[in-house]
Short mmCIF file of C-alpha atoms and ligand atoms in Angstrom, two decimals:
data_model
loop_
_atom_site.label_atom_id
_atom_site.label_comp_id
_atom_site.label_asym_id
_atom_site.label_seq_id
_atom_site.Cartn_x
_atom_site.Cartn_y
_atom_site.Cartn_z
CA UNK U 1 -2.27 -82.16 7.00
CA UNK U 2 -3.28 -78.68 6.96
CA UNK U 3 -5.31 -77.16 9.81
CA UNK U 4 -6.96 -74.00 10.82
CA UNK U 5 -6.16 -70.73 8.91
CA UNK U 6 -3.93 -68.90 11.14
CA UNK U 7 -4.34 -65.96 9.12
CA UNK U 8 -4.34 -63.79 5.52
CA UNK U 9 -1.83 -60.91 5.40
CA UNK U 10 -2.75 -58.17 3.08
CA UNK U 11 0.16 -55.85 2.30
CA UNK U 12 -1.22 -51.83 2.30
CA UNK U 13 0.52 -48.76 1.11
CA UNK U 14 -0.81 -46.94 3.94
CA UNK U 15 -1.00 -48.50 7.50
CA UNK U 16 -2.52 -46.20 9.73
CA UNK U 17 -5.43 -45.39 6.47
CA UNK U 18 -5.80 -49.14 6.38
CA UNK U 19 -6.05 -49.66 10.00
CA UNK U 20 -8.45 -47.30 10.38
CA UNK U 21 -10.80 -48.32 7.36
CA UNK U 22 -10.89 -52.25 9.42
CA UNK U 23 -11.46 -50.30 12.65
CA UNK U 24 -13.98 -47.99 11.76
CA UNK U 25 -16.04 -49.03 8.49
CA UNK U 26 -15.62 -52.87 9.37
CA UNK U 27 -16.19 -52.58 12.75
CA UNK U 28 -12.78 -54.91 13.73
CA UNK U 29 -10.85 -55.29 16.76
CA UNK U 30 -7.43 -53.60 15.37
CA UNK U 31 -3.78 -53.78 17.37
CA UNK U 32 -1.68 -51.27 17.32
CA UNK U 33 1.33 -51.57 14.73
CA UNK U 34 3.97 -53.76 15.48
CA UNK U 35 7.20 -53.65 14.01
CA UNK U 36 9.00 -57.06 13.12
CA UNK U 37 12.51 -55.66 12.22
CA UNK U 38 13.89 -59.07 11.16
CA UNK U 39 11.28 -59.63 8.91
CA UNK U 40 11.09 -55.68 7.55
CA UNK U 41 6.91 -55.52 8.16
CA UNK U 42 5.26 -53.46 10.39
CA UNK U 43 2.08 -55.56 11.32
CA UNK U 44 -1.12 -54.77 12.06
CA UNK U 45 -3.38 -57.84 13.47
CA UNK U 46 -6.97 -57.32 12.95
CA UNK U 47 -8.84 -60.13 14.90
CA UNK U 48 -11.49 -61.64 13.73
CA UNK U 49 -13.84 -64.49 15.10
CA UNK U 50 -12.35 -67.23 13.30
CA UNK U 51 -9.04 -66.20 12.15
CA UNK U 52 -7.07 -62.89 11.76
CA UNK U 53 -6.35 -60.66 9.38
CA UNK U 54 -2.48 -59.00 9.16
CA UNK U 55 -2.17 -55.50 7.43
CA UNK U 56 1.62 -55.57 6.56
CA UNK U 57 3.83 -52.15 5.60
CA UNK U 58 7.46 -52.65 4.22
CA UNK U 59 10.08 -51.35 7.06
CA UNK U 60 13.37 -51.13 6.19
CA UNK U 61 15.32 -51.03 3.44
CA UNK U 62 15.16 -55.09 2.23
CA UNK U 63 11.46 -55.74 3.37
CA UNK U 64 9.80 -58.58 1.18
CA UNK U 65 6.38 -56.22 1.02
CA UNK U 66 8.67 -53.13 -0.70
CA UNK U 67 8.56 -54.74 -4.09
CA UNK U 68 5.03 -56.27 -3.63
CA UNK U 69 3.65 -52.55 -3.40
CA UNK U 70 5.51 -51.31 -6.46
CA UNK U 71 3.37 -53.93 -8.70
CA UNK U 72 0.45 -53.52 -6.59
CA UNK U 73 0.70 -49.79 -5.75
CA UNK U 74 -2.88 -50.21 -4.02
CA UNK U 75 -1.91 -52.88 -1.69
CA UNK U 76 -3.50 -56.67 -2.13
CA UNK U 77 -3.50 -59.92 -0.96
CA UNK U 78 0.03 -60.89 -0.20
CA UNK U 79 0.08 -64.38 1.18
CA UNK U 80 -2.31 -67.20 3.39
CA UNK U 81 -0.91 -69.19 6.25
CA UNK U 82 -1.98 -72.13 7.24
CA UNK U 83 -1.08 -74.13 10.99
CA UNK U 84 0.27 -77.53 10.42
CA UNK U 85 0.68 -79.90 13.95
CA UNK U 86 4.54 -80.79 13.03
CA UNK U 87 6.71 -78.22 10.83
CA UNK U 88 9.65 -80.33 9.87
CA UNK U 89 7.10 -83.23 8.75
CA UNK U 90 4.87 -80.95 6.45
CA UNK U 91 8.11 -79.56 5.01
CA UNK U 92 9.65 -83.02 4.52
CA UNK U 93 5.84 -84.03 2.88
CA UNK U 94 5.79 -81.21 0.62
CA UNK U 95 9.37 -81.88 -0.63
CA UNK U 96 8.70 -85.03 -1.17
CA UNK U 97 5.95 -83.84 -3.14
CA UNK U 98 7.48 -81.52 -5.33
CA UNK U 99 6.79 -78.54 -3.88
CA UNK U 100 9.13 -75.97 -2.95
CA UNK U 101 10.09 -74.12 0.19
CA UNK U 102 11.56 -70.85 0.09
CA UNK U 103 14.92 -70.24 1.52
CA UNK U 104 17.24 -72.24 3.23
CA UNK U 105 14.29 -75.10 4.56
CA UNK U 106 14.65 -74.02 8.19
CA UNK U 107 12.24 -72.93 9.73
CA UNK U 108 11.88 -69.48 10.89
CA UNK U 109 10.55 -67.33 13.75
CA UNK U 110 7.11 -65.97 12.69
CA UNK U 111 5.07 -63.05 13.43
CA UNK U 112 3.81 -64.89 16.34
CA UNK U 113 6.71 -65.96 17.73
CA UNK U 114 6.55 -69.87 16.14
CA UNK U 115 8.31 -71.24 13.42
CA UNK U 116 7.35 -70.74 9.95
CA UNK U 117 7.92 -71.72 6.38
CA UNK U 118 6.83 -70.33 2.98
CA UNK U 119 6.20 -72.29 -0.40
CA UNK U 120 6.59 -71.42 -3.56
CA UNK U 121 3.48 -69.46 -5.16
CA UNK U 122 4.20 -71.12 -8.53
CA UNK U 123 3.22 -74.31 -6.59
CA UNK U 124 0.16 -73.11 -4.87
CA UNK U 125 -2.46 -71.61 -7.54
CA UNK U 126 -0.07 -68.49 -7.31
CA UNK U 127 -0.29 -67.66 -3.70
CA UNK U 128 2.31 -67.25 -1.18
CA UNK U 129 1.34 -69.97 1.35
CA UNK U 130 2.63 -69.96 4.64
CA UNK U 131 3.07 -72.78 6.82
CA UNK U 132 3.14 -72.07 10.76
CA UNK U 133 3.67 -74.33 14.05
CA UNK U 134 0.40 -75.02 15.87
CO1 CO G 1 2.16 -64.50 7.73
#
């Protein structure tokens, strides 16, 4: 069911230090930041042959990444998302299955402008997986 990985997001204390370190020492091609108000990140995409990396910064006062950074002051992996061809079948599959979808089971607007889903880390090894439209 699952297809390519769209991407990993790491979550970083310090954008523009992080930015700069996949720029410069890693030799990346590195946006500029991005902020996604209605999901309280400020995104950087770091592109990469096969897949992309996203550097994500809490903005705002509710962001998901906000409490991620107080456990992991130094930033780290925060979650993996993987493109599935039909959203509303792989949700129905994975319900069926037992696993479980974060908030309300609609899908909603990603980073990249398609619809998205997350699951439950408890259900996947302890990663954050999300699920995004082809
Ligand atoms: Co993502």
């Amino acid at each position: 069911m699952i297809g390519r990985l769209n991407h990993v997001a790491i979550a970083v204390p310090d954008l523009a230090a992080a930015a700069a370190q996949y720029r410069e020492l890693l030799g990346a091609k590195v946006s500029e930041p991005e902020d996604i108000a209605e999901h309280g990140v400020t995104i950087v995409f770091v592109e990469l042959p096969n897949t992309q990396v996203e550097l994500l910064h809490p903005l705002g006062e509710n962001s998901p990444i906000a409490g991620f950074l107080e456990k992991n002051p130094n930033g780290g992996m925060h979650h993996i998302c993987y493109e599935v061809d039909d959203i509303l079948a792989a949700r129905d599959r994975l319900k069926a299955g037992g696993a479980r979808v974060l908030g309300d089971d609609e899908p909603r607007i990603g980073a990249h402008g398609k619809p998205v889903l997350f699951l439950h880390p408890k259900d996947f090894c302890g990663t954050l997986v999300e699920i995004e439209a082809a």
